[in-house]
Short mmCIF file of N, CA and C in Angstrom, two decimals:
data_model
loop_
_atom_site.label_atom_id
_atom_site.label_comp_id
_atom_site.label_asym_id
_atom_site.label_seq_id
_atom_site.Cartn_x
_atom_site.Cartn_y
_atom_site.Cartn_z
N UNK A 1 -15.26 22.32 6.18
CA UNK A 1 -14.99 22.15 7.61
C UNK A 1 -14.44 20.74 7.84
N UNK A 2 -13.28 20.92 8.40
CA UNK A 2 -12.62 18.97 8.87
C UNK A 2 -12.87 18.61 9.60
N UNK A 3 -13.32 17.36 9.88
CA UNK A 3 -14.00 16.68 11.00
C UNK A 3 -13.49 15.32 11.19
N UNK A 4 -13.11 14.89 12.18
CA UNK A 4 -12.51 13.59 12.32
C UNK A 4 -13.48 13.02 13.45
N UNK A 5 -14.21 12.04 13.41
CA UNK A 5 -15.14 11.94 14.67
C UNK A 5 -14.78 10.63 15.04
N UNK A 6 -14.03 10.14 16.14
CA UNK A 6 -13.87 8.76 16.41
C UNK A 6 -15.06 7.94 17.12
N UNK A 7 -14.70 6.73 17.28
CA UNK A 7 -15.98 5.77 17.60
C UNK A 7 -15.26 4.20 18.30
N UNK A 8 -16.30 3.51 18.50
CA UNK A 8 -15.65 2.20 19.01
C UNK A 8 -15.04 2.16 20.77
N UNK A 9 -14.73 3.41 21.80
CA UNK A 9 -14.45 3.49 22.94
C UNK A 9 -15.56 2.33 23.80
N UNK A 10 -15.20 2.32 25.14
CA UNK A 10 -16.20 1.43 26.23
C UNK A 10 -15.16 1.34 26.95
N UNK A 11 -15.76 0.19 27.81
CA UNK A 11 -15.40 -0.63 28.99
C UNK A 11 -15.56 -2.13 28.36
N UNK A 12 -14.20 -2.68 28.79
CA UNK A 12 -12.92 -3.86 28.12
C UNK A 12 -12.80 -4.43 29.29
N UNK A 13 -12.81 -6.03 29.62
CA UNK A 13 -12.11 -6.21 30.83
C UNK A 13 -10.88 -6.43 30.21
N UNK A 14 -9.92 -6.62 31.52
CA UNK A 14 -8.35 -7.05 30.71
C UNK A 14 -8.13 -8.20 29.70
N UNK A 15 -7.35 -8.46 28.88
CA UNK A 15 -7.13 -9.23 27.93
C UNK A 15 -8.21 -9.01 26.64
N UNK A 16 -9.16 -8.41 26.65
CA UNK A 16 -10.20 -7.85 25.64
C UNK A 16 -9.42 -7.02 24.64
N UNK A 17 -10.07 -6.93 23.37
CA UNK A 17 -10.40 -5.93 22.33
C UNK A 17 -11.14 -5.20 21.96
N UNK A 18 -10.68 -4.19 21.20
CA UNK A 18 -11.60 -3.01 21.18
C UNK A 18 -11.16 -2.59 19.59
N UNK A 19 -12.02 -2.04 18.78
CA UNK A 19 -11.70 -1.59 17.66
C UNK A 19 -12.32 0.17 17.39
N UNK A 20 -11.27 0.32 17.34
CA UNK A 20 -11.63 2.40 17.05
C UNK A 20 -11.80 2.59 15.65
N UNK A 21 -12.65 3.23 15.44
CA UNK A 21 -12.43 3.81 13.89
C UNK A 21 -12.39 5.90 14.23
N UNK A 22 -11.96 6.21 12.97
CA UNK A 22 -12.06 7.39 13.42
C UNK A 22 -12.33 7.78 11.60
N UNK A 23 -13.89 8.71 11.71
CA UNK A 23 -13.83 9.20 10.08
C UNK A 23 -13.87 10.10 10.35
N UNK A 24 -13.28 10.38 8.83
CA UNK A 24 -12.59 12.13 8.41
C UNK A 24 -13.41 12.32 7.52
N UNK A 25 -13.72 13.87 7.43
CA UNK A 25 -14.12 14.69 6.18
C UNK A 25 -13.96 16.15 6.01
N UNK A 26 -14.06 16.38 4.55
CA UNK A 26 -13.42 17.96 4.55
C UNK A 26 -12.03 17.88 4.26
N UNK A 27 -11.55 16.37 4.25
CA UNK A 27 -9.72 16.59 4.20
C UNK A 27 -9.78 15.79 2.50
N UNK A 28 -8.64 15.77 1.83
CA UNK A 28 -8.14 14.87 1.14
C UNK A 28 -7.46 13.65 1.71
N UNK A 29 -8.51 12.57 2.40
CA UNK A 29 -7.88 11.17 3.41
C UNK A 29 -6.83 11.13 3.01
N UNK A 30 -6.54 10.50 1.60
CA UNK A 30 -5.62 9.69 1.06
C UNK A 30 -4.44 10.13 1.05
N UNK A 31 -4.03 11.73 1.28
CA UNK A 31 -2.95 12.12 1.36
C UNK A 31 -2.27 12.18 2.69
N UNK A 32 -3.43 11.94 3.24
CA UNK A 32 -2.92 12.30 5.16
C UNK A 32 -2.02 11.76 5.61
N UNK A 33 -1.03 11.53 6.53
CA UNK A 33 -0.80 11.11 7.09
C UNK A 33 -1.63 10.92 8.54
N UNK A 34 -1.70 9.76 8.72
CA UNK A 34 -3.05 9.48 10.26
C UNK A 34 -2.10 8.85 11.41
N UNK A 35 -2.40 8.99 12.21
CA UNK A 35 -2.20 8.17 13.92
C UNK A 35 -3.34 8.61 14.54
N UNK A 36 -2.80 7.58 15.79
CA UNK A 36 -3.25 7.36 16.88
C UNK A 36 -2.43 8.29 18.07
N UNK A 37 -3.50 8.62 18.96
CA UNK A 37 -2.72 9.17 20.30
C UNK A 37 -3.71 8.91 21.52
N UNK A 38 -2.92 9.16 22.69
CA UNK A 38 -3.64 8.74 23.98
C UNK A 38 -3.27 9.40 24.91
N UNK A 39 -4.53 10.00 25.86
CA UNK A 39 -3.54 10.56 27.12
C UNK A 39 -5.08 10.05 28.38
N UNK A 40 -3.98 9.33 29.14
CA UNK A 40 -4.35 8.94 30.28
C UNK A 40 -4.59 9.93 31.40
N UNK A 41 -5.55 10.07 32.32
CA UNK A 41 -6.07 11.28 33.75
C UNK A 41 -4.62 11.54 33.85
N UNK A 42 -4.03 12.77 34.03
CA UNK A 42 -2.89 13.02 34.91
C UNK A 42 -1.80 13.10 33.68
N UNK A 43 -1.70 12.69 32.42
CA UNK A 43 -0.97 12.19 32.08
C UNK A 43 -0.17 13.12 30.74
N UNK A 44 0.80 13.55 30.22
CA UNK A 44 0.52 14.00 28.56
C UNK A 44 0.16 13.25 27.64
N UNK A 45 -0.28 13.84 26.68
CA UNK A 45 -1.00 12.92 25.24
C UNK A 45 0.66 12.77 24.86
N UNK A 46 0.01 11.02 24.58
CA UNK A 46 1.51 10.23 23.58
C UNK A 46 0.81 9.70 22.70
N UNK A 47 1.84 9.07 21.65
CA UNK A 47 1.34 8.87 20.09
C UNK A 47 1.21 7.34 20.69
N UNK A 48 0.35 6.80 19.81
CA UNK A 48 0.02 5.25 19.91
C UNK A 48 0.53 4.58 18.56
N UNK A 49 0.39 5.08 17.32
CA UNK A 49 0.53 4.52 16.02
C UNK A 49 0.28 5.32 14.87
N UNK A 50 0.72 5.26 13.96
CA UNK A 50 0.92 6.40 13.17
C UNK A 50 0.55 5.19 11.66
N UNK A 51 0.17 5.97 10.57
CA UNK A 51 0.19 5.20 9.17
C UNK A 51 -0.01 6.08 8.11
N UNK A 52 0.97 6.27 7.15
CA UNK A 52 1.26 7.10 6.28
C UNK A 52 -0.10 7.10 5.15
N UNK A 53 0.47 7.61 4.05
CA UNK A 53 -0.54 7.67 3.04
C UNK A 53 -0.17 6.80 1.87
N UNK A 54 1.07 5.96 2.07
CA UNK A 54 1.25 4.50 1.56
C UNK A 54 1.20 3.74 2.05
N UNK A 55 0.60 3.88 3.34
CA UNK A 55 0.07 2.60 4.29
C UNK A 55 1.04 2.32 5.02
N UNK A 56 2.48 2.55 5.38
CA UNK A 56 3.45 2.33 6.30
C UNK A 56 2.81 2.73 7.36
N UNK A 57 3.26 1.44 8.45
CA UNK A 57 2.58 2.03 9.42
C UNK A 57 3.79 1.94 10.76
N UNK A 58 3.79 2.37 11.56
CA UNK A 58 5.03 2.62 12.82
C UNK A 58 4.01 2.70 14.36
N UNK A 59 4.63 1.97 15.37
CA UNK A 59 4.04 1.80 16.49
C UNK A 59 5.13 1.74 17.55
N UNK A 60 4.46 2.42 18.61
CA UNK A 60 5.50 2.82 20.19
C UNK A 60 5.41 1.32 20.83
N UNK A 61 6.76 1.46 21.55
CA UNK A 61 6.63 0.14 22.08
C UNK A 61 5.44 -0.15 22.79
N UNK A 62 4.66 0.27 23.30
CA UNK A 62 4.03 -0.17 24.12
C UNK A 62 2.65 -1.06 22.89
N UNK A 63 3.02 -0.62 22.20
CA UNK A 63 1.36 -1.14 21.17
C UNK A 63 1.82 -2.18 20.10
N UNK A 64 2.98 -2.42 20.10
CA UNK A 64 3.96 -3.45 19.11
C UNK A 64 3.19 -4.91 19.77
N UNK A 65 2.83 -5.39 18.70
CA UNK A 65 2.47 -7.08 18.95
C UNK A 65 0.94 -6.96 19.56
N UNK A 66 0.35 -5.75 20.12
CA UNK A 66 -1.01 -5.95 20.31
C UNK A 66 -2.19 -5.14 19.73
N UNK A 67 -1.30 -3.82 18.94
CA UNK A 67 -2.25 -3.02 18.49
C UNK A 67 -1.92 -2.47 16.86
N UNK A 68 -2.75 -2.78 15.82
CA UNK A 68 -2.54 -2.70 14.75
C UNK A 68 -3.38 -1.26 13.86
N UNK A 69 -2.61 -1.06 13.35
CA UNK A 69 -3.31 0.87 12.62
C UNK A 69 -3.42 0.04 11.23
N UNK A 70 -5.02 0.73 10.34
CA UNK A 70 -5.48 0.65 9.42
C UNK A 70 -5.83 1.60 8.85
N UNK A 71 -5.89 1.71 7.85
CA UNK A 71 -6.94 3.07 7.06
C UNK A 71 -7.74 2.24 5.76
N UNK A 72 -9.05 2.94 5.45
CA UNK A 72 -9.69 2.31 4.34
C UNK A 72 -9.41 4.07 3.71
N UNK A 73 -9.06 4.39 2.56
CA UNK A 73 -9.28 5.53 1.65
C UNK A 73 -10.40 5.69 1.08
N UNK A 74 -11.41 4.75 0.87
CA UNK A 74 -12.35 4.47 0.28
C UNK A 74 -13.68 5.13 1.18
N UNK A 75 -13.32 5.06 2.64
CA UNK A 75 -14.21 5.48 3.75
C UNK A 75 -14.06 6.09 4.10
N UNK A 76 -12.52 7.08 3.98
CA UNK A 76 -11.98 7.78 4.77
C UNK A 76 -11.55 7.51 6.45
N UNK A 77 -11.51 6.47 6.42
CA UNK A 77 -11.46 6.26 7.89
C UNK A 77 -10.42 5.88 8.16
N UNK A 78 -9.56 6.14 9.89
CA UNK A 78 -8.39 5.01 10.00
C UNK A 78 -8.90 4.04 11.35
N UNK A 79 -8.58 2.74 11.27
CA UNK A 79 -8.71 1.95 12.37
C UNK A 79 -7.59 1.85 13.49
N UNK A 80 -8.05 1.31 14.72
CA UNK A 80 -6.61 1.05 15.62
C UNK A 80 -7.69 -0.38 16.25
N UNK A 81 -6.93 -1.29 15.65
CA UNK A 81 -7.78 -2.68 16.26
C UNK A 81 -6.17 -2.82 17.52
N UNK A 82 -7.34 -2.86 18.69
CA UNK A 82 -6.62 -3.19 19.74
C UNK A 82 -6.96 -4.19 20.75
N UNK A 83 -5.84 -5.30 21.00
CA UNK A 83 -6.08 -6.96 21.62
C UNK A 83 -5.32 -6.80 22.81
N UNK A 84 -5.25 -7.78 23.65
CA UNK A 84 -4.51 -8.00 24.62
C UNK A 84 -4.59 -6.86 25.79
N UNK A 85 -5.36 -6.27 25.93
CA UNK A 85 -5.85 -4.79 26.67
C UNK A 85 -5.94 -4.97 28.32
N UNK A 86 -5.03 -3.82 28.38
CA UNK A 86 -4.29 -3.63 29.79
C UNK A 86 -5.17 -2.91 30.48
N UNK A 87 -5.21 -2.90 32.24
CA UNK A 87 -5.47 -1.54 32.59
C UNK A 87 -4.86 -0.50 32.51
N UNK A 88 -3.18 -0.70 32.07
CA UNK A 88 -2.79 0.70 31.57
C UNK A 88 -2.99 1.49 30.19
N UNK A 89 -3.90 0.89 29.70
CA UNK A 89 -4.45 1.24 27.99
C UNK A 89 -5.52 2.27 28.65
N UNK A 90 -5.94 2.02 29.73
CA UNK A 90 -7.34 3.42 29.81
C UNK A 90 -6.51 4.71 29.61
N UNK A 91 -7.26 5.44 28.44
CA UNK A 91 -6.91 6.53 28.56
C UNK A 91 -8.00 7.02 27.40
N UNK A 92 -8.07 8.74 27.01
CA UNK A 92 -8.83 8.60 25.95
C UNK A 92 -7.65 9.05 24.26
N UNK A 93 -8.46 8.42 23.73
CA UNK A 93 -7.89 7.92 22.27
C UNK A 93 -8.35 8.95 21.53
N UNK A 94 -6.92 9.40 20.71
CA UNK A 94 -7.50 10.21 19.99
C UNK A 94 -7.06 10.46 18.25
N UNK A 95 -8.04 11.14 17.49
CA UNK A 95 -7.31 10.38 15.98
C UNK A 95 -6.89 12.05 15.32
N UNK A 96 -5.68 11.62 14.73
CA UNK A 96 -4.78 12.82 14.24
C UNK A 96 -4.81 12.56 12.82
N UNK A 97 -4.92 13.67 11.93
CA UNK A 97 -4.64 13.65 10.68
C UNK A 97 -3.55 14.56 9.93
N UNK A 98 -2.43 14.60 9.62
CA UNK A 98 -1.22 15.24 9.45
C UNK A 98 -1.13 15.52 7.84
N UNK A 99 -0.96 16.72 7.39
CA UNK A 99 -0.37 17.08 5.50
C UNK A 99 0.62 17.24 5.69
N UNK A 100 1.96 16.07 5.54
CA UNK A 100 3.14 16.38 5.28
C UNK A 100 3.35 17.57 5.13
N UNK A 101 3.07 18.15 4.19
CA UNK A 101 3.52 19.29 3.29
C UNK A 101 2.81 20.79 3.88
N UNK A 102 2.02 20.91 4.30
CA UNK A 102 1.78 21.93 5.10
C UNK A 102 1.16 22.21 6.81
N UNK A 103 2.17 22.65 7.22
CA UNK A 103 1.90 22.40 8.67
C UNK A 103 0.67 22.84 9.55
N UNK A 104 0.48 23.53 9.13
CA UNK A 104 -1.17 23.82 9.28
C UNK A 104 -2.16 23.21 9.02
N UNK A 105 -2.20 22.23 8.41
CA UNK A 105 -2.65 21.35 8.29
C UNK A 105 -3.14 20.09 9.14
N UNK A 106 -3.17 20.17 10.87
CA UNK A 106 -3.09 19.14 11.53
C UNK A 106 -4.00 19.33 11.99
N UNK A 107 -5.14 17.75 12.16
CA UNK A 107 -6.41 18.21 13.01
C UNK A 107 -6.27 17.07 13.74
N UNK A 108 -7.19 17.12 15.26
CA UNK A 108 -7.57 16.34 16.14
C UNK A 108 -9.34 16.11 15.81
N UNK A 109 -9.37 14.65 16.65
CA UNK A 109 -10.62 14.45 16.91
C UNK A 109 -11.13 14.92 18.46
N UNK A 110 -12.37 14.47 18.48
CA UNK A 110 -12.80 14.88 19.51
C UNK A 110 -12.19 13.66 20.79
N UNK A 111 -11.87 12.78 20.76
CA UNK A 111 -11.55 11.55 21.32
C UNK A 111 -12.69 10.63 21.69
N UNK A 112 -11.89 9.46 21.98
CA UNK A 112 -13.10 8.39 22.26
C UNK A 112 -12.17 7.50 23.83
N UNK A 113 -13.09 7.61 24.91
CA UNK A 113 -12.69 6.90 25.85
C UNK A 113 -12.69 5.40 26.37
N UNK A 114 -11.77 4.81 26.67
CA UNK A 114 -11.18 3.19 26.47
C UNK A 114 -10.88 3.34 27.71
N UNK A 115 -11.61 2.38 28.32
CA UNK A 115 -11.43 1.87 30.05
C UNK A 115 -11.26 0.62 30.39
N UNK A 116 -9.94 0.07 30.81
CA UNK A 116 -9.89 -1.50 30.55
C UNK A 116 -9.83 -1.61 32.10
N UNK A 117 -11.13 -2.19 32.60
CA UNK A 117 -10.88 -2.72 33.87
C UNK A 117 -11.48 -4.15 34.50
N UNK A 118 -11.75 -4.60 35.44
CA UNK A 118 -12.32 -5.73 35.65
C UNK A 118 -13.41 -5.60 36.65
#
């Protein structure tokens, strides 16, 4: 059974950080491809950051220069250390795990909610 369970959500005032982890099991981590996604009340889910299974990692403008994607293989886990935190960052966060190679292969977490207010 795959399970991705994220962690690390709260209440941030603005300019704060927050660090998400999200662990997996049941998958082969190391092959995954992982991101980040977010969807704000009202809003559709958009991707936040993405990081391959050679560690390349790719980010939407909006998260360039303040929000950085990690993975440990060792833990199975991927990180999204996030600084400089907006009130437009509330939304809830959620962690994706992708098999290139077979499309069926795609799971969500349950999400974790990030409220940046003052």
């Amino acid at each position: 059974q795959v399970q991705l369970v994220e962690s690390g959500g709260g209440l941030v005032q603005p300019g704060g950080s927050l660090r998400l982890s999200c662990a997996a099991s049941g998958i082969p981590f190391s092959i995954y491809k992982m991101a980040w996604y977010r969807q704000a009340p009202g809003k559709q889910r958009e991707l936040v950051a993405t990081i391959t299974r050679f560690s390349t990692t790719d980010y939407v403008d909006f998260a360039k220069g303040r929000f950085t994607i990690s993975r440990d293989n060792a833990k199975n886990t991927v990180y999204l250390q996030m600084n400089s935190l907006k009130p437009e960052d509330t939304a809830v966060y959620y962690c994706n795990a992708k098999n290139q190679f077979i499309a069926a292969a795609n799971y969500w977490g349950q999400g974790t909610q990030v409220t940046v207010s003052s």
